[in-house]
Amino acid sequence: MSFQTVTMTLLDGFLLNIELFAVTLVLSLPLGLVVSFGTMSRFKPLSLLVRLYVYIMRSTPLMLQLAVVFYLPGIVFGPGHSLGRMGAAVLAFVLNYAAYFSEIFRGGIQGVPAGQREAGQVLGMTKTQIFFKVTLLQVVKRILAPMGNEVITLVKDTSLANTIANKEIIMMAKEYSAKGLIWPLFSTAIFFLVFVGALTLLFGWAEKKLDYFR
């Protein structure tokens, strides 16, 4: 089997990794922000419920969550009620990463000095104006580094999608290794290194651009 053919097959598999990464990021970031507001809510039943969700998502392996999301509907409702392999992967990843992102958002929001919010109130700003014009700018600066770490972890975690038989790059490489062709398995590292390298440069650039509070 030619080098070009194998490389193109691996690239097709990596496109699934990128798709899962992108969809998870787009959905889990806003969900994580909403969840962070839930954990900080003064309405205790809501706060406790949201904190329980965060605890469960952070305390159980993502691999187990993938299996539960994929197999549970069929067990409860019978055969034919599965979300599909990609759908189950997206749902499990979004629920998992929203929990992690929510804690980053919460830490960033609570890290902004209360005096600055009070100053906004004195100036007659509404709560919405204070959040977007005072709090949010500082939150973005504070959470950029930890958020970058989670995003890079997400890139690597997409390989776990193969536990429910999504044909991402690692699974494709394993199929070749089962046929006696071992180098594709090791070459998958190059795809991840290049993609993570690009993200690292992007976050480094963003940190410099957002360096407005020292």
PDB file of C-alpha atoms in Angstrom:
ATOM      1  CA  MET A   1       0.000   0.000   0.000  1.00  0.00           C
ATOM      2  CA  SER A   2       1.491   3.337  -1.070  1.00  0.00           C
ATOM      3  CA  PHE A   3       2.560   6.076   1.333  1.00  0.00           C
ATOM      4  CA  GLN A   4       0.242   8.574  -0.359  1.00  0.00           C
ATOM      5  CA  THR A   5      -2.799   6.300  -0.075  1.00  0.00           C
ATOM      6  CA  VAL A   6      -2.207   5.628   3.615  1.00  0.00           C
ATOM      7  CA  THR A   7      -1.560   9.307   4.367  1.00  0.00           C
ATOM      8  CA  MET A   8      -4.770  10.379   2.613  1.00  0.00           C
ATOM      9  CA  THR A   9      -6.730   7.759   4.559  1.00  0.00           C
ATOM     10  CA  LEU A  10      -5.262   9.046   7.821  1.00  0.00           C
ATOM     11  CA  LEU A  11      -6.096  12.598   6.784  1.00  0.00           C
ATOM     12  CA  ASP A  12      -9.721  11.567   6.194  1.00  0.00           C
ATOM     13  CA  GLY A  13      -9.761  10.112   9.702  1.00  0.00           C
ATOM     14  CA  PHE A  14      -8.237  13.264  11.167  1.00  0.00           C
ATOM     15  CA  LEU A  15     -10.960  15.356   9.553  1.00  0.00           C
ATOM     16  CA  LEU A  16     -13.405  13.559  11.857  1.00  0.00           C
ATOM     17  CA  ASN A  17     -11.220  14.543  14.822  1.00  0.00           C
ATOM     18  CA  ILE A  18     -11.273  18.160  13.662  1.00  0.00           C
ATOM     19  CA  GLU A  19     -15.040  18.068  13.094  1.00  0.00           C
ATOM     20  CA  LEU A  20     -15.648  16.694  16.585  1.00  0.00           C
ATOM     21  CA  PHE A  21     -13.251  19.268  18.049  1.00  0.00           C
ATOM     22  CA  ALA A  22     -14.941  22.193  16.271  1.00  0.00           C
ATOM     23  CA  VAL A  23     -18.520  21.192  17.074  1.00  0.00           C
ATOM     24  CA  THR A  24     -17.645  20.505  20.711  1.00  0.00           C
ATOM     25  CA  LEU A  25     -15.949  23.874  21.059  1.00  0.00           C
ATOM     26  CA  VAL A  26     -18.808  25.810  19.446  1.00  0.00           C
ATOM     27  CA  LEU A  27     -21.442  24.166  21.658  1.00  0.00           C
ATOM     28  CA  SER A  28     -19.608  23.641  24.947  1.00  0.00           C
ATOM     29  CA  LEU A  29     -18.249  27.185  25.375  1.00  0.00           C
ATOM     30  CA  PRO A  30     -21.654  28.925  25.570  1.00  0.00           C
ATOM     31  CA  LEU A  31     -23.105  26.003  27.536  1.00  0.00           C
ATOM     32  CA  GLY A  32     -20.187  26.233  29.947  1.00  0.00           C
ATOM     33  CA  LEU A  33     -20.885  29.944  30.487  1.00  0.00           C
ATOM     34  CA  VAL A  34     -24.550  29.191  31.240  1.00  0.00           C
ATOM     35  CA  VAL A  35     -23.532  26.400  33.628  1.00  0.00           C
ATOM     36  CA  SER A  36     -21.128  28.747  35.428  1.00  0.00           C
ATOM     37  CA  PHE A  37     -24.023  31.133  36.091  1.00  0.00           C
ATOM     38  CA  GLY A  38     -25.972  28.167  37.443  1.00  0.00           C
ATOM     39  CA  THR A  39     -23.231  27.229  39.900  1.00  0.00           C
ATOM     40  CA  MET A  40     -23.074  30.838  41.103  1.00  0.00           C
ATOM     41  CA  SER A  41     -26.854  31.192  41.385  1.00  0.00           C
ATOM     42  CA  ARG A  42     -28.255  32.305  44.718  1.00  0.00           C
ATOM     43  CA  PHE A  43     -31.176  29.925  44.173  1.00  0.00           C
ATOM     44  CA  LYS A  44     -29.796  26.981  46.135  1.00  0.00           C
ATOM     45  CA  PRO A  45     -31.741  24.112  44.463  1.00  0.00           C
ATOM     46  CA  LEU A  46     -30.515  25.248  41.023  1.00  0.00           C
ATOM     47  CA  SER A  47     -26.966  25.781  42.253  1.00  0.00           C
ATOM     48  CA  LEU A  48     -26.834  22.334  43.902  1.00  0.00           C
ATOM     49  CA  LEU A  49     -28.272  20.629  40.806  1.00  0.00           C
ATOM     50  CA  VAL A  50     -25.774  22.298  38.475  1.00  0.00           C
ATOM     51  CA  ARG A  51     -22.873  21.571  40.826  1.00  0.00           C
ATOM     52  CA  LEU A  52     -23.921  17.905  40.891  1.00  0.00           C
ATOM     53  CA  TYR A  53     -23.808  17.821  37.076  1.00  0.00           C
ATOM     54  CA  VAL A  54     -20.344  19.399  37.076  1.00  0.00           C
ATOM     55  CA  TYR A  55     -19.149  16.960  39.747  1.00  0.00           C
ATOM     56  CA  ILE A  56     -20.373  13.915  37.804  1.00  0.00           C
ATOM     57  CA  MET A  57     -18.869  15.091  34.506  1.00  0.00           C
ATOM     58  CA  ARG A  58     -15.492  15.900  36.083  1.00  0.00           C
ATOM     59  CA  SER A  59     -15.347  12.790  38.272  1.00  0.00           C
ATOM     60  CA  THR A  60     -16.072  10.083  35.690  1.00  0.00           C
ATOM     61  CA  PRO A  61     -13.937   9.144  32.663  1.00  0.00           C
ATOM     62  CA  LEU A  62     -14.927  10.603  29.302  1.00  0.00           C
ATOM     63  CA  MET A  63     -14.603   7.099  27.851  1.00  0.00           C
ATOM     64  CA  LEU A  64     -17.343   5.892  30.228  1.00  0.00           C
ATOM     65  CA  GLN A  65     -19.535   8.874  29.383  1.00  0.00           C
ATOM     66  CA  LEU A  66     -19.200   8.060  25.678  1.00  0.00           C
ATOM     67  CA  ALA A  67     -20.344   4.489  26.303  1.00  0.00           C
ATOM     68  CA  VAL A  68     -23.308   5.605  28.419  1.00  0.00           C
ATOM     69  CA  VAL A  69     -24.512   8.198  25.897  1.00  0.00           C
ATOM     70  CA  PHE A  70     -24.174   5.729  23.005  1.00  0.00           C
ATOM     71  CA  TYR A  71     -25.608   2.580  24.580  1.00  0.00           C
ATOM     72  CA  LEU A  72     -28.107   3.851  27.188  1.00  0.00           C
ATOM     73  CA  PRO A  73     -30.874   4.994  24.784  1.00  0.00           C
ATOM     74  CA  GLY A  74     -30.940   1.531  23.187  1.00  0.00           C
ATOM     75  CA  ILE A  75     -31.050  -0.154  26.602  1.00  0.00           C
ATOM     76  CA  VAL A  76     -33.842   2.090  27.917  1.00  0.00           C
ATOM     77  CA  PHE A  77     -35.969   2.536  24.789  1.00  0.00           C
ATOM     78  CA  GLY A  78     -34.985  -0.551  22.808  1.00  0.00           C
ATOM     79  CA  PRO A  79     -33.008  -1.115  19.579  1.00  0.00           C
ATOM     80  CA  GLY A  80     -33.095   1.636  16.973  1.00  0.00           C
ATOM     81  CA  HIS A  81     -33.076   4.526  19.435  1.00  0.00           C
ATOM     82  CA  SER A  82     -29.345   5.225  19.310  1.00  0.00           C
ATOM     83  CA  LEU A  83     -28.105   8.746  18.637  1.00  0.00           C
ATOM     84  CA  GLY A  84     -25.632   7.427  16.100  1.00  0.00           C
ATOM     85  CA  ARG A  85     -21.928   7.145  16.721  1.00  0.00           C
ATOM     86  CA  MET A  86     -21.003  10.707  15.824  1.00  0.00           C
ATOM     87  CA  GLY A  87     -24.067  12.171  17.527  1.00  0.00           C
ATOM     88  CA  ALA A  88     -23.284  10.287  20.732  1.00  0.00           C
ATOM     89  CA  ALA A  89     -19.661  11.435  20.604  1.00  0.00           C
ATOM     90  CA  VAL A  90     -20.682  15.082  20.154  1.00  0.00           C
ATOM     91  CA  LEU A  91     -23.202  14.950  23.021  1.00  0.00           C
ATOM     92  CA  ALA A  92     -20.771  13.262  25.415  1.00  0.00           C
ATOM     93  CA  PHE A  93     -17.945  15.665  24.549  1.00  0.00           C
ATOM     94  CA  VAL A  94     -20.150  18.761  24.838  1.00  0.00           C
ATOM     95  CA  LEU A  95     -21.550  17.736  28.233  1.00  0.00           C
ATOM     96  CA  ASN A  96     -18.081  16.836  29.506  1.00  0.00           C
ATOM     97  CA  TYR A  97     -16.238  19.934  28.319  1.00  0.00           C
ATOM     98  CA  ALA A  98     -19.043  22.327  29.263  1.00  0.00           C
ATOM     99  CA  ALA A  99     -18.500  21.211  32.871  1.00  0.00           C
ATOM    100  CA  TYR A 100     -14.762  21.930  32.697  1.00  0.00           C
ATOM    101  CA  PHE A 101     -15.243  25.240  30.881  1.00  0.00           C
ATOM    102  CA  SER A 102     -17.870  26.308  33.440  1.00  0.00           C
ATOM    103  CA  GLU A 103     -15.322  26.082  36.244  1.00  0.00           C
ATOM    104  CA  ILE A 104     -12.865  28.176  34.251  1.00  0.00           C
ATOM    105  CA  PHE A 105     -15.562  30.778  33.572  1.00  0.00           C
ATOM    106  CA  ARG A 106     -16.629  30.762  37.231  1.00  0.00           C
ATOM    107  CA  GLY A 107     -13.081  31.313  38.420  1.00  0.00           C
ATOM    108  CA  GLY A 108     -12.591  34.135  35.943  1.00  0.00           C
ATOM    109  CA  ILE A 109     -15.838  35.897  36.854  1.00  0.00           C
ATOM    110  CA  GLN A 110     -15.338  35.582  40.600  1.00  0.00           C
ATOM    111  CA  GLY A 111     -11.747  36.757  40.221  1.00  0.00           C
ATOM    112  CA  VAL A 112     -12.822  40.216  39.065  1.00  0.00           C
ATOM    113  CA  PRO A 113     -12.774  42.589  42.082  1.00  0.00           C
ATOM    114  CA  ALA A 114     -16.269  43.390  43.362  1.00  0.00           C
ATOM    115  CA  GLY A 115     -15.261  47.057  43.640  1.00  0.00           C
ATOM    116  CA  GLN A 116     -15.199  47.389  39.868  1.00  0.00           C
ATOM    117  CA  ARG A 117     -18.777  46.135  39.568  1.00  0.00           C
ATOM    118  CA  GLU A 118     -19.813  48.493  42.360  1.00  0.00           C
ATOM    119  CA  ALA A 119     -18.139  51.375  40.530  1.00  0.00           C
ATOM    120  CA  GLY A 120     -20.188  50.527  37.454  1.00  0.00           C
ATOM    121  CA  GLN A 121     -23.363  50.654  39.529  1.00  0.00           C
ATOM    122  CA  VAL A 122     -22.391  54.053  40.911  1.00  0.00           C
ATOM    123  CA  LEU A 123     -21.997  55.286  37.337  1.00  0.00           C
ATOM    124  CA  GLY A 124     -25.549  54.165  36.610  1.00  0.00           C
ATOM    125  CA  MET A 125     -24.687  51.153  34.452  1.00  0.00           C
ATOM    126  CA  THR A 126     -27.103  48.241  34.278  1.00  0.00           C
ATOM    127  CA  LYS A 127     -26.029  44.716  35.300  1.00  0.00           C
ATOM    128  CA  THR A 128     -25.836  43.748  31.621  1.00  0.00           C
ATOM    129  CA  GLN A 129     -23.637  46.756  30.796  1.00  0.00           C
ATOM    130  CA  ILE A 130     -21.384  46.032  33.773  1.00  0.00           C
ATOM    131  CA  PHE A 131     -20.961  42.405  32.702  1.00  0.00           C
ATOM    132  CA  PHE A 132     -20.124  43.117  29.059  1.00  0.00           C
ATOM    133  CA  LYS A 133     -18.183  46.371  29.445  1.00  0.00           C
ATOM    134  CA  VAL A 134     -16.385  45.801  32.764  1.00  0.00           C
ATOM    135  CA  THR A 135     -16.380  42.162  33.826  1.00  0.00           C
ATOM    136  CA  LEU A 136     -16.187  40.262  30.523  1.00  0.00           C
ATOM    137  CA  LEU A 137     -13.040  41.989  29.234  1.00  0.00           C
ATOM    138  CA  GLN A 138     -11.145  41.058  32.382  1.00  0.00           C
ATOM    139  CA  VAL A 139     -12.601  37.546  32.456  1.00  0.00           C
ATOM    140  CA  VAL A 140     -11.358  36.841  28.928  1.00  0.00           C
ATOM    141  CA  LYS A 141      -7.855  37.908  29.920  1.00  0.00           C
ATOM    142  CA  ARG A 142      -7.895  35.792  33.088  1.00  0.00           C
ATOM    143  CA  ILE A 143      -9.231  32.604  31.519  1.00  0.00           C
ATOM    144  CA  LEU A 144      -7.278  32.596  28.260  1.00  0.00           C
ATOM    145  CA  ALA A 145      -4.366  30.458  29.507  1.00  0.00           C
ATOM    146  CA  PRO A 146      -6.433  27.781  31.315  1.00  0.00           C
ATOM    147  CA  MET A 147      -8.919  27.772  28.455  1.00  0.00           C
ATOM    148  CA  GLY A 148      -6.065  27.194  26.029  1.00  0.00           C
ATOM    149  CA  ASN A 149      -4.954  24.164  28.030  1.00  0.00           C
ATOM    150  CA  GLU A 150      -8.466  22.670  27.933  1.00  0.00           C
ATOM    151  CA  VAL A 151      -8.809  23.318  24.204  1.00  0.00           C
ATOM    152  CA  ILE A 152      -5.516  21.523  23.521  1.00  0.00           C
ATOM    153  CA  THR A 153      -6.641  18.644  25.744  1.00  0.00           C
ATOM    154  CA  LEU A 154      -9.848  18.498  23.699  1.00  0.00           C
ATOM    155  CA  VAL A 155      -7.821  18.015  20.498  1.00  0.00           C
ATOM    156  CA  LYS A 156      -6.156  14.931  21.952  1.00  0.00           C
ATOM    157  CA  ASP A 157      -9.327  13.624  23.593  1.00  0.00           C
ATOM    158  CA  THR A 158     -11.101  13.426  20.229  1.00  0.00           C
ATOM    159  CA  SER A 159      -9.194  10.177  19.693  1.00  0.00           C
ATOM    160  CA  LEU A 160     -11.416   8.633  22.416  1.00  0.00           C
ATOM    161  CA  ALA A 161     -14.275   8.724  19.905  1.00  0.00           C
ATOM    162  CA  ASN A 162     -12.955   5.429  18.543  1.00  0.00           C
ATOM    163  CA  THR A 163     -14.205   3.694  21.716  1.00  0.00           C
ATOM    164  CA  ILE A 164     -17.672   3.735  20.134  1.00  0.00           C
ATOM    165  CA  ALA A 165     -16.254   2.914  16.687  1.00  0.00           C
ATOM    166  CA  ASN A 166     -16.005   6.394  15.192  1.00  0.00           C
ATOM    167  CA  LYS A 167     -13.373   6.073  12.484  1.00  0.00           C
ATOM    168  CA  GLU A 168     -11.068   8.849  13.569  1.00  0.00           C
ATOM    169  CA  ILE A 169      -7.342   8.872  12.802  1.00  0.00           C
ATOM    170  CA  ILE A 170      -6.176   6.537  15.602  1.00  0.00           C
ATOM    171  CA  MET A 171      -8.741   3.904  14.662  1.00  0.00           C
ATOM    172  CA  MET A 172      -7.722   4.128  11.006  1.00  0.00           C
ATOM    173  CA  ALA A 173      -4.060   3.710  11.994  1.00  0.00           C
ATOM    174  CA  LYS A 174      -4.892   0.696  14.182  1.00  0.00           C
ATOM    175  CA  GLU A 175      -6.559  -0.980  11.221  1.00  0.00           C
ATOM    176  CA  TYR A 176      -3.324  -0.641   9.273  1.00  0.00           C
ATOM    177  CA  SER A 177      -1.259  -1.953  12.192  1.00  0.00           C
ATOM    178  CA  ALA A 178      -3.520  -5.016  12.357  1.00  0.00           C
ATOM    179  CA  LYS A 179      -2.490  -5.686   8.767  1.00  0.00           C
ATOM    180  CA  GLY A 180       1.203  -5.477   9.695  1.00  0.00           C
ATOM    181  CA  LEU A 181       1.774  -1.847   8.701  1.00  0.00           C
ATOM    182  CA  ILE A 182       2.951  -0.200  11.915  1.00  0.00           C
ATOM    183  CA  TRP A 183       4.267   3.212  10.800  1.00  0.00           C
ATOM    184  CA  PRO A 184       0.811   4.821  10.302  1.00  0.00           C
ATOM    185  CA  LEU A 185       0.114   4.409  14.026  1.00  0.00           C
ATOM    186  CA  PHE A 186       3.200   6.440  14.945  1.00  0.00           C
ATOM    187  CA  SER A 187       2.708   8.974  12.156  1.00  0.00           C
ATOM    188  CA  THR A 188      -0.629  10.049  13.651  1.00  0.00           C
ATOM    189  CA  ALA A 189       1.444  12.021  16.168  1.00  0.00           C
ATOM    190  CA  ILE A 190       2.482  14.358  13.343  1.00  0.00           C
ATOM    191  CA  PHE A 191      -1.135  15.332  12.652  1.00  0.00           C
ATOM    192  CA  PHE A 192      -1.733  16.156  16.316  1.00  0.00           C
ATOM    193  CA  LEU A 193       1.589  17.968  16.700  1.00  0.00           C
ATOM    194  CA  VAL A 194       0.882  20.232  13.719  1.00  0.00           C
ATOM    195  CA  PHE A 195      -2.691  21.017  14.799  1.00  0.00           C
ATOM    196  CA  VAL A 196      -1.791  21.629  18.446  1.00  0.00           C
ATOM    197  CA  GLY A 197       1.197  23.705  17.339  1.00  0.00           C
ATOM    198  CA  ALA A 198      -1.095  25.960  15.316  1.00  0.00           C
ATOM    199  CA  LEU A 199      -3.452  26.343  18.298  1.00  0.00           C
ATOM    200  CA  THR A 200      -0.529  27.137  20.599  1.00  0.00           C
ATOM    201  CA  LEU A 201       0.604  29.931  18.280  1.00  0.00           C
ATOM    202  CA  LEU A 202      -2.977  31.221  18.063  1.00  0.00           C
ATOM    203  CA  PHE A 203      -3.389  31.370  21.847  1.00  0.00           C
ATOM    204  CA  GLY A 204       0.035  32.989  22.211  1.00  0.00           C
ATOM    205  CA  TRP A 205      -1.004  35.690  19.730  1.00  0.00           C
ATOM    206  CA  ALA A 206      -4.339  36.162  21.527  1.00  0.00           C
ATOM    207  CA  GLU A 207      -2.625  36.586  24.910  1.00  0.00           C
ATOM    208  CA  LYS A 208      -0.478  39.386  23.498  1.00  0.00           C
ATOM    209  CA  LYS A 209      -3.482  41.069  21.886  1.00  0.00           C
ATOM    210  CA  LEU A 210      -5.506  40.887  25.102  1.00  0.00           C
ATOM    211  CA  ASP A 211      -2.675  42.067  27.348  1.00  0.00           C
ATOM    212  CA  TYR A 212      -4.558  45.177  28.454  1.00  0.00           C
ATOM    213  CA  PHE A 213      -4.662  44.522  32.237  1.00  0.00           C
ATOM    214  CA  ARG A 214      -1.358  44.239  34.071  1.00  0.00           C
TER     215      ARG A 214
END
